[in-house]
Coordinates of N, CA, C and O in Angstrom, one line a residue:
M361 N 50.5 -78.0 -34.6 CA 50.8 -77.5 -35.9 C 52.3 -77.9 -36.3 O 53.2 -77.6 -35.5
T362 N 52.4 -78.4 -37.4 CA 53.7 -78.8 -37.9 C 54.4 -77.7 -38.6 O 53.8 -76.7 -39.0
T363 N 55.7 -77.8 -38.7 CA 56.5 -76.8 -39.5 C 56.0 -76.7 -40.9 O 55.8 -75.6 -41.5
E364 N 55.7 -77.8 -41.5 CA 55.1 -77.8 -42.9 C 53.8 -77.0 -43.0 O 53.6 -76.3 -43.9
D365 N 53.0 -77.2 -42.0 CA 51.7 -76.5 -42.0 C 52.0 -75.0 -41.9 O 51.3 -74.2 -42.6
M366 N 53.0 -74.5 -41.2 CA 53.3 -73.1 -41.1 C 53.8 -72.6 -42.3 O 53.7 -71.4 -42.6
L367 N 54.5 -73.4 -43.1 CA 55.1 -72.9 -44.4 C 54.1 -72.8 -45.5 O 54.4 -72.1 -46.5
N368 N 53.0 -73.5 -45.4 CA 52.0 -73.4 -46.5 C 51.2 -72.1 -46.4 O 51.1 -71.5 -45.3
D369 N 50.5 -71.8 -47.5 CA 49.6 -70.7 -47.5 C 48.6 -70.9 -46.4 O 48.1 -72.0 -46.2
H370 N 48.2 -69.8 -45.7 CA 47.2 -69.9 -44.7 C 45.8 -70.1 -45.3 O 45.5 -69.5 -46.3
D371 N 45.0 -71.0 -44.7 CA 43.7 -71.3 -45.2 C 42.7 -70.2 -45.2 O 42.0 -70.0 -46.2
I372 N 42.6 -69.4 -44.1 CA 41.6 -68.4 -44.0 C 42.1 -67.0 -43.8 O 41.3 -66.1 -43.8
I373 N 43.4 -66.8 -43.7 CA 43.9 -65.5 -43.4 C 44.6 -65.0 -44.7 O 45.5 -65.7 -45.2
T374 N 44.2 -63.8 -45.1 CA 44.8 -63.2 -46.3 C 45.5 -61.9 -45.8 O 45.2 -61.4 -44.7
C375 N 46.4 -61.4 -46.6 CA 47.1 -60.2 -46.2 C 47.4 -59.4 -47.5 O 47.7 -59.9 -48.5
S376 N 47.4 -58.1 -47.3 CA 47.9 -57.1 -48.3 C 49.0 -56.3 -47.7 O 48.9 -56.0 -46.5
H377 N 50.0 -56.0 -48.4 CA 51.1 -55.3 -47.8 C 51.5 -54.1 -48.8 O 52.1 -54.3 -49.8
T378 N 51.2 -52.9 -48.3 CA 51.5 -51.7 -49.1 C 52.7 -51.1 -48.4 O 52.7 -50.9 -47.2
K379 N 53.7 -50.7 -49.3 CA 54.9 -50.1 -48.8 C 55.0 -48.7 -49.4 O 55.4 -48.5 -50.5
P380 N 54.4 -47.7 -48.7 CA 54.3 -46.4 -49.3 C 55.6 -45.7 -49.7 O 55.6 -44.7 -50.5
H381 N 56.7 -46.1 -49.1 CA 58.0 -45.5 -49.5 C 58.5 -46.0 -50.8 O 59.4 -45.5 -51.4
V382 N 57.8 -47.1 -51.3 CA 58.2 -47.7 -52.6 C 57.1 -47.3 -53.7 O 57.5 -47.0 -54.8
T383 N 55.8 -47.4 -53.3 CA 54.8 -47.1 -54.3 C 53.6 -46.6 -53.6 O 53.4 -46.8 -52.4
N384 N 52.7 -45.8 -54.3 CA 51.5 -45.3 -53.7 C 50.3 -46.2 -54.1 O 49.2 -45.8 -53.9
V385 N 50.6 -47.3 -54.8 CA 49.5 -48.2 -55.2 C 49.2 -49.2 -54.1 O 50.2 -49.8 -53.5
L386 N 48.0 -49.3 -53.7 CA 47.6 -50.3 -52.7 C 47.7 -51.7 -53.2 O 47.4 -52.0 -54.3
D387 N 48.2 -52.6 -52.4 CA 48.4 -54.0 -52.7 C 47.1 -54.7 -52.6 O 46.2 -54.3 -51.8
C388 N 47.0 -55.8 -53.3 CA 45.8 -56.7 -53.2 C 46.0 -57.8 -52.2 O 47.1 -58.1 -51.9
E389 N 44.9 -58.4 -51.7 CA 45.0 -59.5 -50.7 C 45.5 -60.8 -51.4 O 45.1 -61.0 -52.5
R390 N 46.2 -61.5 -50.7 CA 46.6 -62.9 -51.1 C 46.8 -63.7 -49.9 O 46.9 -63.2 -48.8
P391 N 46.8 -65.1 -50.0 CA 46.9 -65.9 -48.9 C 48.2 -65.6 -48.1 O 49.2 -65.5 -48.7
L392 N 48.1 -65.5 -46.8 CA 49.3 -65.3 -46.0 C 50.1 -66.6 -46.0 O 49.6 -67.7 -45.8
S393 N 51.4 -66.4 -46.2 CA 52.3 -67.5 -46.2 C 53.7 -67.0 -45.6 O 53.9 -65.9 -45.4
S394 N 54.6 -68.0 -45.5 CA 55.9 -67.6 -45.0 C 56.7 -66.8 -45.9 O 57.7 -66.2 -45.5
I395 N 56.3 -66.7 -47.2 CA 57.1 -65.9 -48.1 C 56.3 -64.8 -48.7 O 56.8 -64.0 -49.6
A396 N 55.0 -64.6 -48.3 CA 54.3 -63.5 -48.9 C 53.3 -62.9 -48.0 O 52.5 -63.5 -47.4
C397 N 53.4 -61.6 -47.9 CA 52.3 -60.7 -47.4 C 52.3 -59.5 -48.3 O 52.6 -58.4 -47.9
G398 N 52.0 -59.8 -49.5 CA 51.8 -58.7 -50.5 C 53.2 -58.3 -51.1 O 54.2 -58.9 -51.0
G399 N 53.1 -57.1 -51.8 CA 54.2 -56.5 -52.4 C 55.1 -57.4 -53.2 O 54.6 -58.0 -54.2
D400 N 56.3 -57.6 -52.9 CA 57.2 -58.4 -53.7 C 57.4 -59.8 -53.3 O 58.4 -60.5 -53.7
Y401 N 56.5 -60.4 -52.6 CA 56.5 -61.8 -52.2 C 57.7 -62.2 -51.3 O 57.9 -63.4 -51.2
D402 N 58.4 -61.3 -50.7 CA 59.5 -61.7 -49.8 C 59.4 -61.0 -48.5 O 60.4 -60.9 -47.8
Q403 N 58.3 -60.4 -48.1 CA 58.2 -59.7 -46.9 C 57.1 -60.2 -46.0 O 56.0 -60.4 -46.4
Y404 N 57.4 -60.5 -44.8 CA 56.4 -60.8 -43.8 C 56.9 -60.3 -42.4 O 58.1 -60.1 -42.3
G405 N 56.0 -60.2 -41.5 CA 56.4 -59.8 -40.2 C 55.5 -60.4 -39.1 O 55.2 -61.6 -39.3
P406 N 55.1 -59.7 -38.1 CA 54.4 -60.3 -37.0 C 53.0 -60.9 -37.4 O 52.5 -61.7 -36.8
E407 N 52.5 -60.4 -38.6 CA 51.3 -60.9 -39.1 C 51.3 -62.4 -39.4 O 50.3 -63.1 -39.3
F408 N 52.5 -62.9 -39.7 CA 52.6 -64.3 -40.0 C 52.3 -65.2 -38.8 O 51.5 -66.1 -38.8
M409 N 53.0 -64.9 -37.7 CA 52.7 -65.7 -36.5 C 51.4 -65.4 -35.9 O 50.7 -66.2 -35.3
F410 N 50.9 -64.1 -36.0 CA 49.6 -63.8 -35.5 C 48.5 -64.7 -36.2 O 47.6 -65.2 -35.6
A411 N 48.7 -64.9 -37.5 CA 47.7 -65.7 -38.2 C 47.7 -67.1 -37.7 O 46.6 -67.7 -37.5
H412 N 48.8 -67.7 -37.4 CA 48.8 -69.1 -36.9 C 48.4 -69.1 -35.4 O 47.7 -70.1 -35.0
A413 N 48.6 -68.1 -34.6 CA 48.2 -68.1 -33.2 C 46.7 -67.7 -33.1 O 46.0 -68.3 -32.3
F414 N 46.2 -66.9 -34.0 CA 44.8 -66.4 -34.0 C 43.8 -67.5 -34.1 O 42.8 -67.5 -33.4
E415 N 44.1 -68.5 -34.9 CA 43.1 -69.6 -35.0 C 43.0 -70.4 -33.8 O 42.0 -71.2 -33.6
N416 N 43.9 -70.3 -32.8 CA 43.8 -71.0 -31.5 C 43.2 -70.1 -30.4 O 43.0 -70.6 -29.3
L417 N 42.9 -68.9 -30.7 CA 42.4 -68.0 -29.7 C 40.8 -68.1 -29.6 O 40.2 -68.5 -30.6
D418 N 40.3 -67.8 -28.4 CA 38.8 -67.7 -28.3 C 38.4 -66.3 -28.8 O 38.4 -65.4 -28.1
S419 N 37.9 -66.3 -30.0 CA 37.5 -65.1 -30.7 C 36.2 -65.3 -31.4 O 36.0 -66.3 -32.0
P420 N 35.4 -64.2 -31.5 CA 34.2 -64.4 -32.3 C 34.5 -64.5 -33.8 O 33.6 -64.9 -34.6
L421 N 35.7 -64.2 -34.2 CA 36.1 -64.3 -35.6 C 36.8 -65.7 -35.9 O 37.2 -65.9 -37.0
K422 N 36.9 -66.5 -34.9 CA 37.6 -67.8 -35.1 C 36.9 -68.6 -36.2 O 35.6 -68.6 -36.3
S423 N 37.6 -69.2 -37.1 CA 37.2 -70.0 -38.2 C 36.5 -69.1 -39.3 O 36.0 -69.7 -40.3
Q424 N 36.6 -67.8 -39.2 CA 36.1 -67.0 -40.3 C 37.3 -66.4 -41.1 O 38.4 -66.3 -40.6
K425 N 37.0 -66.1 -42.3 CA 38.1 -65.5 -43.1 C 38.5 -64.2 -42.5 O 37.6 -63.3 -42.2
V426 N 39.8 -64.0 -42.4 CA 40.3 -62.7 -41.8 C 41.3 -62.1 -42.8 O 42.2 -62.9 -43.3
G427 N 41.2 -60.9 -43.1 CA 42.1 -60.2 -43.9 C 43.0 -59.2 -43.1 O 42.5 -58.5 -42.2
I428 N 44.3 -59.2 -43.4 CA 45.2 -58.3 -42.7 C 45.6 -57.2 -43.7 O 46.1 -57.6 -44.8
T429 N 45.4 -56.0 -43.4 CA 45.8 -54.9 -44.3 C 47.0 -54.2 -43.6 O 46.9 -53.6 -42.6
K430 N 48.2 -54.5 -44.3 CA 49.4 -54.0 -43.7 C 50.0 -52.9 -44.5 O 50.1 -52.9 -45.7
V431 N 50.3 -51.8 -43.8 CA 51.0 -50.6 -44.4 C 52.3 -50.5 -43.5 O 52.2 -50.2 -42.3
S432 N 53.4 -50.6 -44.2 CA 54.6 -50.6 -43.4 C 55.8 -49.9 -44.1 O 55.9 -50.0 -45.3
V433 N 56.6 -49.3 -43.2 CA 57.9 -48.7 -43.6 C 58.8 -48.8 -42.4 O 58.4 -48.4 -41.3
G434 N 59.9 -49.4 -42.6 CA 60.9 -49.5 -41.5 C 61.6 -48.2 -41.2 O 61.7 -47.3 -42.1
G435 N 62.1 -48.1 -40.0 CA 62.9 -46.9 -39.7 C 62.1 -45.6 -39.5 O 62.7 -44.6 -39.9
T436 N 60.9 -45.7 -39.1 CA 60.1 -44.4 -39.0 C 59.9 -44.0 -37.6 O 60.1 -44.7 -36.6
E437 N 59.4 -42.7 -37.5 CA 59.1 -42.1 -36.2 C 57.6 -41.7 -36.3 O 57.1 -41.3 -37.3
I438 N 56.9 -42.0 -35.2 CA 55.4 -41.8 -35.3 C 55.0 -40.3 -35.6 O 54.2 -40.1 -36.5
Y439 N 55.7 -39.3 -35.0 CA 55.3 -38.0 -35.3 C 55.6 -37.5 -36.7 O 54.8 -37.0 -37.5
K440 N 56.8 -37.7 -37.1 CA 57.3 -37.3 -38.4 C 56.7 -38.1 -39.6 O 56.2 -37.5 -40.6
N441 N 56.5 -39.4 -39.4 CA 56.2 -40.2 -40.6 C 54.7 -40.7 -40.6 O 54.3 -41.2 -41.7
W442 N 54.0 -40.7 -39.5 CA 52.7 -41.3 -39.5 C 51.6 -40.3 -39.1 O 50.4 -40.6 -39.4
M443 N 51.9 -39.2 -38.4 CA 50.8 -38.4 -37.8 C 50.1 -37.6 -38.9 O 50.7 -37.1 -39.9
K444 N 48.8 -37.5 -38.7 CA 47.9 -36.8 -39.6 C 48.4 -35.3 -39.8 O 48.3 -34.7 -40.8
D445 N 48.9 -34.7 -38.7 CA 49.3 -33.3 -38.7 C 50.4 -33.1 -39.7 O 50.6 -32.0 -40.2
N446 N 51.2 -34.1 -40.1 CA 52.3 -34.0 -41.0 C 52.0 -34.6 -42.4 O 52.9 -34.9 -43.1
K447 N 50.7 -34.8 -42.7 CA 50.3 -35.6 -43.8 C 50.8 -35.1 -45.2 O 50.9 -35.8 -46.2
N448 N 51.1 -33.8 -45.2 CA 51.5 -33.2 -46.5 C 53.0 -33.2 -46.7 O 53.5 -32.8 -47.7
N449 N 53.8 -33.8 -45.7 CA 55.2 -33.9 -45.9 C 55.5 -35.1 -46.8 O 54.8 -36.1 -46.8
D450 N 56.6 -35.0 -47.5 CA 56.9 -36.1 -48.5 C 57.2 -37.5 -47.8 O 56.9 -38.5 -48.4
D451 N 57.7 -37.5 -46.6 CA 58.1 -38.7 -46.0 C 57.0 -39.1 -44.9 O 57.4 -39.8 -43.9
N452 N 55.8 -38.7 -45.1 CA 54.7 -39.0 -44.2 C 53.8 -40.0 -44.9 O 53.4 -39.7 -46.0
Y453 N 53.3 -41.0 -44.2 CA 52.5 -42.1 -44.8 C 51.1 -42.1 -44.3 O 50.4 -43.1 -44.6
W454 N 50.6 -41.0 -43.7 CA 49.2 -40.9 -43.2 C 48.2 -41.2 -44.4 O 47.3 -42.0 -44.3
N455 N 48.4 -40.5 -45.5 CA 47.5 -40.6 -46.6 C 47.4 -42.0 -47.1 O 46.3 -42.5 -47.5
T456 N 48.5 -42.7 -47.2 CA 48.5 -44.1 -47.7 C 47.7 -45.0 -46.7 O 47.0 -45.9 -47.0
L457 N 48.0 -44.7 -45.4 CA 47.2 -45.5 -44.4 C 45.7 -45.3 -44.5 O 44.9 -46.2 -44.4
V458 N 45.3 -44.0 -44.7 CA 43.9 -43.7 -44.8 C 43.4 -44.4 -46.1 O 42.3 -45.0 -46.1
D459 N 44.1 -44.4 -47.2 CA 43.7 -45.1 -48.4 C 43.5 -46.6 -48.2 O 42.5 -47.2 -48.7
A460 N 44.4 -47.2 -47.4 CA 44.3 -48.6 -47.1 C 43.0 -48.9 -46.2 O 42.3 -49.9 -46.4
I461 N 42.8 -48.0 -45.3 CA 41.6 -48.1 -44.4 C 40.3 -48.0 -45.3 O 39.4 -48.9 -45.2
K462 N 40.3 -47.1 -46.2 CA 39.1 -46.9 -47.0 C 39.0 -48.1 -48.0 O 37.9 -48.5 -48.4
G463 N 40.1 -48.6 -48.4 CA 40.1 -49.8 -49.3 C 39.5 -51.0 -48.8 O 39.1 -51.9 -49.5
T464 N 39.5 -51.1 -47.4 CA 38.9 -52.3 -46.8 C 37.3 -52.2 -46.8 O 36.7 -53.2 -46.5
Q465 N 36.8 -51.1 -47.2 CA 35.4 -50.9 -47.4 C 34.6 -51.3 -46.1 O 33.6 -52.0 -46.2
G466 N 35.1 -50.9 -45.0 CA 34.4 -51.1 -43.7 C 34.5 -52.4 -43.1 O 33.8 -52.8 -42.2
T467 N 35.5 -53.2 -43.5 CA 35.6 -54.6 -42.9 C 36.6 -54.7 -41.8 O 36.7 -55.8 -41.2
L468 N 37.3 -53.6 -41.5 CA 38.3 -53.7 -40.4 C 37.6 -53.9 -39.0 O 36.6 -53.3 -38.7
E469 N 38.2 -54.8 -38.2 CA 37.6 -55.2 -36.9 C 38.5 -54.6 -35.8 O 38.1 -54.6 -34.6
A470 N 39.7 -54.2 -36.1 CA 40.7 -53.7 -35.1 C 41.8 -53.0 -35.8 O 42.0 -53.1 -37.0
F471 N 42.6 -52.4 -35.0 CA 43.9 -51.7 -35.5 C 45.0 -52.2 -34.7 O 45.0 -52.2 -33.5
V472 N 46.1 -52.7 -35.4 CA 47.3 -53.1 -34.7 C 48.4 -52.2 -35.1 O 48.6 -51.8 -36.2
W473 N 49.2 -51.7 -34.1 CA 50.3 -50.8 -34.2 C 51.6 -51.4 -33.7 O 51.7 -51.8 -32.6
F474 N 52.6 -51.5 -34.6 CA 53.9 -52.1 -34.3 C 54.9 -51.1 -34.8 O 55.3 -51.2 -35.9
Q475 N 55.4 -50.3 -33.9 CA 56.3 -49.2 -34.3 C 56.9 -48.6 -33.0 O 56.3 -48.8 -32.0
G476 N 58.1 -48.0 -33.1 CA 58.6 -47.3 -32.0 C 60.1 -47.3 -31.8 O 60.7 -46.5 -31.0
E477 N 60.7 -48.3 -32.5 CA 62.2 -48.4 -32.3 C 62.9 -47.1 -32.6 O 63.7 -46.6 -31.8
N478 N 62.6 -46.4 -33.7 CA 63.3 -45.2 -34.0 C 62.9 -44.0 -33.2 O 63.6 -43.0 -33.1
D479 N 61.8 -44.1 -32.4 CA 61.4 -43.1 -31.5 C 62.2 -43.2 -30.2 O 62.0 -42.4 -29.3
S480 N 63.0 -44.2 -30.1 CA 63.7 -44.5 -28.8 C 65.1 -43.8 -28.8 O 65.8 -44.0 -27.8
F481 N 65.4 -43.0 -29.8 CA 66.7 -42.3 -29.8 C 66.6 -40.8 -29.4 O 67.2 -40.5 -28.4
A482 N 65.9 -40.0 -30.1 CA 65.8 -38.6 -29.7 C 65.0 -38.3 -28.5 O 63.9 -38.9 -28.4
D483 N 65.4 -37.5 -27.6 CA 64.7 -37.2 -26.4 C 63.3 -36.7 -26.7 O 62.4 -37.1 -26.0
W484 N 63.1 -35.8 -27.7 CA 61.8 -35.2 -28.0 C 60.8 -36.3 -28.3 O 59.7 -36.4 -27.9
N485 N 61.3 -37.3 -29.2 CA 60.4 -38.4 -29.6 C 60.0 -39.2 -28.4 O 58.8 -39.6 -28.2
K486 N 61.0 -39.5 -27.5 CA 60.7 -40.3 -26.3 C 59.7 -39.6 -25.4 O 58.7 -40.2 -24.9
E487 N 60.0 -38.3 -25.1 CA 59.1 -37.6 -24.2 C 57.7 -37.4 -24.7 O 56.8 -37.2 -23.9
N488 N 57.5 -37.4 -26.0 CA 56.2 -37.1 -26.6 C 55.5 -38.3 -27.2 O 54.5 -38.2 -27.8
Y489 N 56.1 -39.5 -27.0 CA 55.6 -40.7 -27.7 C 54.1 -41.0 -27.2 O 53.3 -41.3 -28.0
L490 N 53.9 -40.9 -25.9 CA 52.5 -41.2 -25.4 C 51.5 -40.2 -26.0 O 50.5 -40.7 -26.5
N491 N 51.8 -38.9 -26.0 CA 50.8 -38.0 -26.6 C 50.7 -38.2 -28.1 O 49.5 -38.2 -28.6
N492 N 51.8 -38.5 -28.8 CA 51.7 -38.8 -30.2 C 50.9 -40.1 -30.5 O 50.1 -40.1 -31.4
L493 N 51.2 -41.1 -29.7 CA 50.5 -42.4 -29.9 C 49.0 -42.2 -29.6 O 48.1 -42.7 -30.4
T494 N 48.6 -41.5 -28.6 CA 47.2 -41.2 -28.2 C 46.5 -40.5 -29.4 O 45.4 -40.9 -29.8
Q495 N 47.1 -39.4 -29.9 CA 46.5 -38.7 -31.0 C 46.4 -39.5 -32.3 O 45.4 -39.5 -33.0
F496 N 47.5 -40.2 -32.6 CA 47.5 -41.0 -33.8 C 46.4 -42.1 -33.8 O 45.7 -42.3 -34.7
V497 N 46.3 -42.8 -32.7 CA 45.3 -43.8 -32.6 C 43.9 -43.2 -32.7 O 43.0 -43.8 -33.3
A498 N 43.7 -42.1 -32.0 CA 42.4 -41.4 -32.1 C 42.1 -41.1 -33.6 O 40.9 -41.3 -34.1
D499 N 43.0 -40.6 -34.3 CA 42.8 -40.2 -35.7 C 42.6 -41.5 -36.6 O 41.7 -41.5 -37.5
V500 N 43.3 -42.6 -36.3 CA 43.1 -43.8 -37.1 C 41.7 -44.4 -36.7 O 41.0 -44.8 -37.7
R501 N 41.3 -44.4 -35.5 CA 40.0 -44.8 -35.1 C 38.9 -44.0 -35.8 O 37.9 -44.6 -36.3
Q502 N 39.1 -42.7 -35.9 CA 38.1 -41.9 -36.6 C 38.0 -42.3 -38.1 O 36.9 -42.4 -38.6
E503 N 39.1 -42.6 -38.7 CA 39.1 -43.0 -40.1 C 38.4 -44.4 -40.3 O 37.6 -44.6 -41.2
I504 N 38.7 -45.3 -39.4 CA 38.0 -46.6 -39.4 C 36.5 -46.5 -39.2 O 35.7 -47.0 -39.9
Y505 N 36.2 -45.7 -38.2 CA 34.8 -45.4 -37.9 C 34.0 -44.9 -39.0 O 32.9 -45.2 -39.3
G506 N 34.7 -44.0 -39.8 CA 34.0 -43.3 -40.9 C 33.8 -44.3 -42.1 O 33.0 -44.0 -43.0
T507 N 34.4 -45.5 -42.1 CA 34.2 -46.5 -43.2 C 33.3 -47.6 -42.7 O 33.0 -48.5 -43.6
S508 N 32.9 -47.6 -41.5 CA 32.2 -48.8 -41.0 C 31.0 -48.5 -40.2 O 30.9 -47.5 -39.5
S509 N 30.0 -49.3 -40.2 CA 28.8 -49.2 -39.4 C 28.7 -50.1 -38.2 O 27.8 -50.2 -37.5
K510 N 29.8 -50.9 -38.0 CA 29.8 -51.9 -37.0 C 30.2 -51.4 -35.6 O 30.0 -52.1 -34.6
F511 N 30.7 -50.1 -35.5 CA 31.1 -49.6 -34.2 C 30.1 -48.4 -33.9 O 29.8 -47.6 -34.7
S512 N 29.8 -48.3 -32.6 CA 28.9 -47.2 -32.2 C 29.7 -45.9 -32.0 O 29.1 -44.8 -32.0
S513 N 31.0 -46.0 -31.8 CA 31.8 -44.8 -31.7 C 33.3 -45.2 -32.0 O 33.6 -46.3 -32.0
P514 N 34.1 -44.2 -32.4 CA 35.5 -44.5 -32.7 C 36.2 -45.2 -31.5 O 37.0 -46.1 -31.7
S515 N 35.9 -44.9 -30.3 CA 36.5 -45.5 -29.1 C 36.2 -47.0 -28.9 O 36.8 -47.7 -28.2
D516 N 35.2 -47.5 -29.7 CA 34.8 -48.9 -29.6 C 35.7 -49.8 -30.5 O 35.7 -51.0 -30.4
I517 N 36.5 -49.1 -31.3 CA 37.4 -49.9 -32.2 C 38.6 -50.5 -31.4 O 39.3 -49.7 -30.8
P518 N 38.7 -51.8 -31.3 CA 39.9 -52.4 -30.6 C 41.2 -52.0 -31.2 O 41.4 -51.9 -32.4
V519 N 42.2 -51.8 -30.3 CA 43.5 -51.4 -30.7 C 44.5 -52.4 -30.0 O 44.4 -52.6 -28.8
I520 N 45.4 -52.9 -30.8 CA 46.5 -53.8 -30.2 C 47.8 -53.1 -30.5 O 48.1 -52.8 -31.6
I521 N 48.5 -52.9 -29.4 CA 49.9 -52.3 -29.5 C 50.9 -53.4 -29.3 O 50.9 -54.1 -28.3
M522 N 51.7 -53.5 -30.3 CA 52.8 -54.5 -30.2 C 54.0 -53.9 -29.4 O 54.6 -52.9 -29.9
E523 N 54.2 -54.3 -28.2 CA 55.2 -53.7 -27.4 C 56.6 -54.0 -27.9 O 56.9 -55.1 -28.4
L524 N 57.4 -53.0 -27.9 CA 58.8 -53.1 -28.3 C 59.5 -54.1 -27.4 O 59.2 -54.2 -26.2
G525 N 60.4 -54.9 -27.9 CA 61.1 -55.8 -27.1 C 62.6 -55.5 -27.2 O 63.0 -54.4 -27.7
Y526 N 63.4 -56.4 -26.8 CA 64.9 -56.2 -26.9 C 65.3 -56.3 -28.4 O 64.8 -57.2 -29.1
W527 N 66.0 -55.4 -28.9 CA 66.5 -55.4 -30.3 C 67.9 -54.9 -30.4 O 68.5 -54.6 -29.3
I528 N 68.5 -54.9 -31.5 CA 69.9 -54.7 -31.8 C 70.5 -53.5 -31.1 O 71.6 -53.5 -30.6
Q529 N 69.7 -52.4 -30.9 CA 70.2 -51.2 -30.3 C 70.0 -51.2 -28.8 O 70.2 -50.2 -28.1
G530 N 69.5 -52.3 -28.2 CA 69.2 -52.4 -26.8 C 67.8 -52.0 -26.5 O 66.9 -52.0 -27.4
V531 N 67.5 -51.7 -25.3 CA 66.1 -51.4 -24.9 C 66.2 -50.0 -24.2 O 66.9 -49.8 -23.2
D532 N 65.3 -49.1 -24.6 CA 65.1 -47.9 -23.9 C 63.6 -47.9 -23.5 O 62.7 -48.1 -24.3
M533 N 63.4 -47.8 -22.2 CA 62.0 -48.1 -21.7 C 61.1 -46.9 -21.9 O 59.9 -47.1 -21.7
A534 N 61.5 -45.8 -22.4 CA 60.6 -44.7 -22.6 C 59.4 -45.0 -23.5 O 58.3 -44.7 -23.1
V535 N 59.7 -45.5 -24.7 CA 58.6 -45.8 -25.6 C 57.8 -47.0 -25.1 O 56.6 -47.0 -25.1
I536 N 58.4 -48.0 -24.5 CA 57.7 -49.2 -23.9 C 56.8 -48.7 -22.8 O 55.6 -49.1 -22.8
D537 N 57.3 -47.8 -21.9 CA 56.4 -47.3 -20.9 C 55.3 -46.5 -21.4 O 54.1 -46.6 -20.9
A538 N 55.5 -45.7 -22.5 CA 54.4 -45.0 -23.1 C 53.4 -45.9 -23.7 O 52.2 -45.7 -23.6
Q539 N 53.8 -47.0 -24.4 CA 52.9 -48.0 -24.9 C 52.1 -48.6 -23.8 O 50.8 -48.8 -23.9
R540 N 52.7 -49.0 -22.7 CA 52.0 -49.6 -21.6 C 51.0 -48.6 -21.0 O 49.9 -49.0 -20.6
T541 N 51.4 -47.4 -20.8 CA 50.5 -46.3 -20.3 C 49.3 -46.1 -21.2 O 48.1 -46.0 -20.7
F542 N 49.5 -46.1 -22.5 CA 48.4 -45.9 -23.4 C 47.4 -47.1 -23.2 O 46.2 -46.9 -23.1
V543 N 47.9 -48.3 -23.2 CA 47.0 -49.5 -23.1 C 46.3 -49.5 -21.8 O 45.1 -49.8 -21.7
A544 N 46.9 -49.1 -20.7 CA 46.3 -49.1 -19.4 C 45.2 -48.0 -19.4 O 44.2 -48.2 -18.6
S545 N 45.3 -47.0 -20.2 CA 44.2 -45.9 -20.1 C 43.1 -46.1 -21.2 O 42.2 -45.4 -21.2
E546 N 43.2 -47.2 -22.0 CA 42.2 -47.4 -23.1 C 41.5 -48.7 -22.8 O 42.1 -49.8 -23.0
P547 N 40.2 -48.7 -22.5 CA 39.5 -50.0 -22.3 C 39.5 -50.9 -23.5 O 39.5 -52.1 -23.3
K548 N 39.6 -50.4 -24.7 CA 39.6 -51.3 -25.9 C 40.9 -51.6 -26.4 O 41.1 -51.9 -27.6
A549 N 42.0 -51.3 -25.6 CA 43.4 -51.5 -26.1 C 44.0 -52.7 -25.4 O 43.7 -52.9 -24.2
K550 N 44.8 -53.4 -26.1 CA 45.6 -54.5 -25.5 C 47.0 -54.4 -25.9 O 47.4 -53.9 -27.0
L551 N 47.9 -55.0 -25.1 CA 49.3 -55.0 -25.4 C 49.7 -56.4 -25.9 O 49.2 -57.4 -25.4

């Protein structure tokens, strides 16, 4: 694949990008490109490289149209900002995530979670990340299961956890270890 190929709109992968801290309106799908994954046409993240790598993987979805539904807010903590238990708080995005899941009308094939940097600071967040991640994923799976007839149970929904890597604040292994432990305990989860 050439650099030029990577900069062009993707042929079969589309993306919607909803930013609930900016608007409560769900974004529509558009071709994934280096400059657009919804919203204001200047935001993309790991979904961009995923799209280009995905077409080379041995997957039953290979060569089929794939849509990525992205709900993102930088600088968040899983318990405070994403957990269902806190859905009525102003800075919690659970309801937007559920709206995005319902908006896919049962077409989701998996759930990808890429978060945890801000949970690497406070001791309580680090100590409780595994329990929070486990409950959060269970709640998300339940929502996906409720919109789809393709899974026989919520636990059948594949989950991909994007492991934290080295970043500007350094590396604290507590969240990374929690992510690895979660994946090791879940047959349908991958890191």
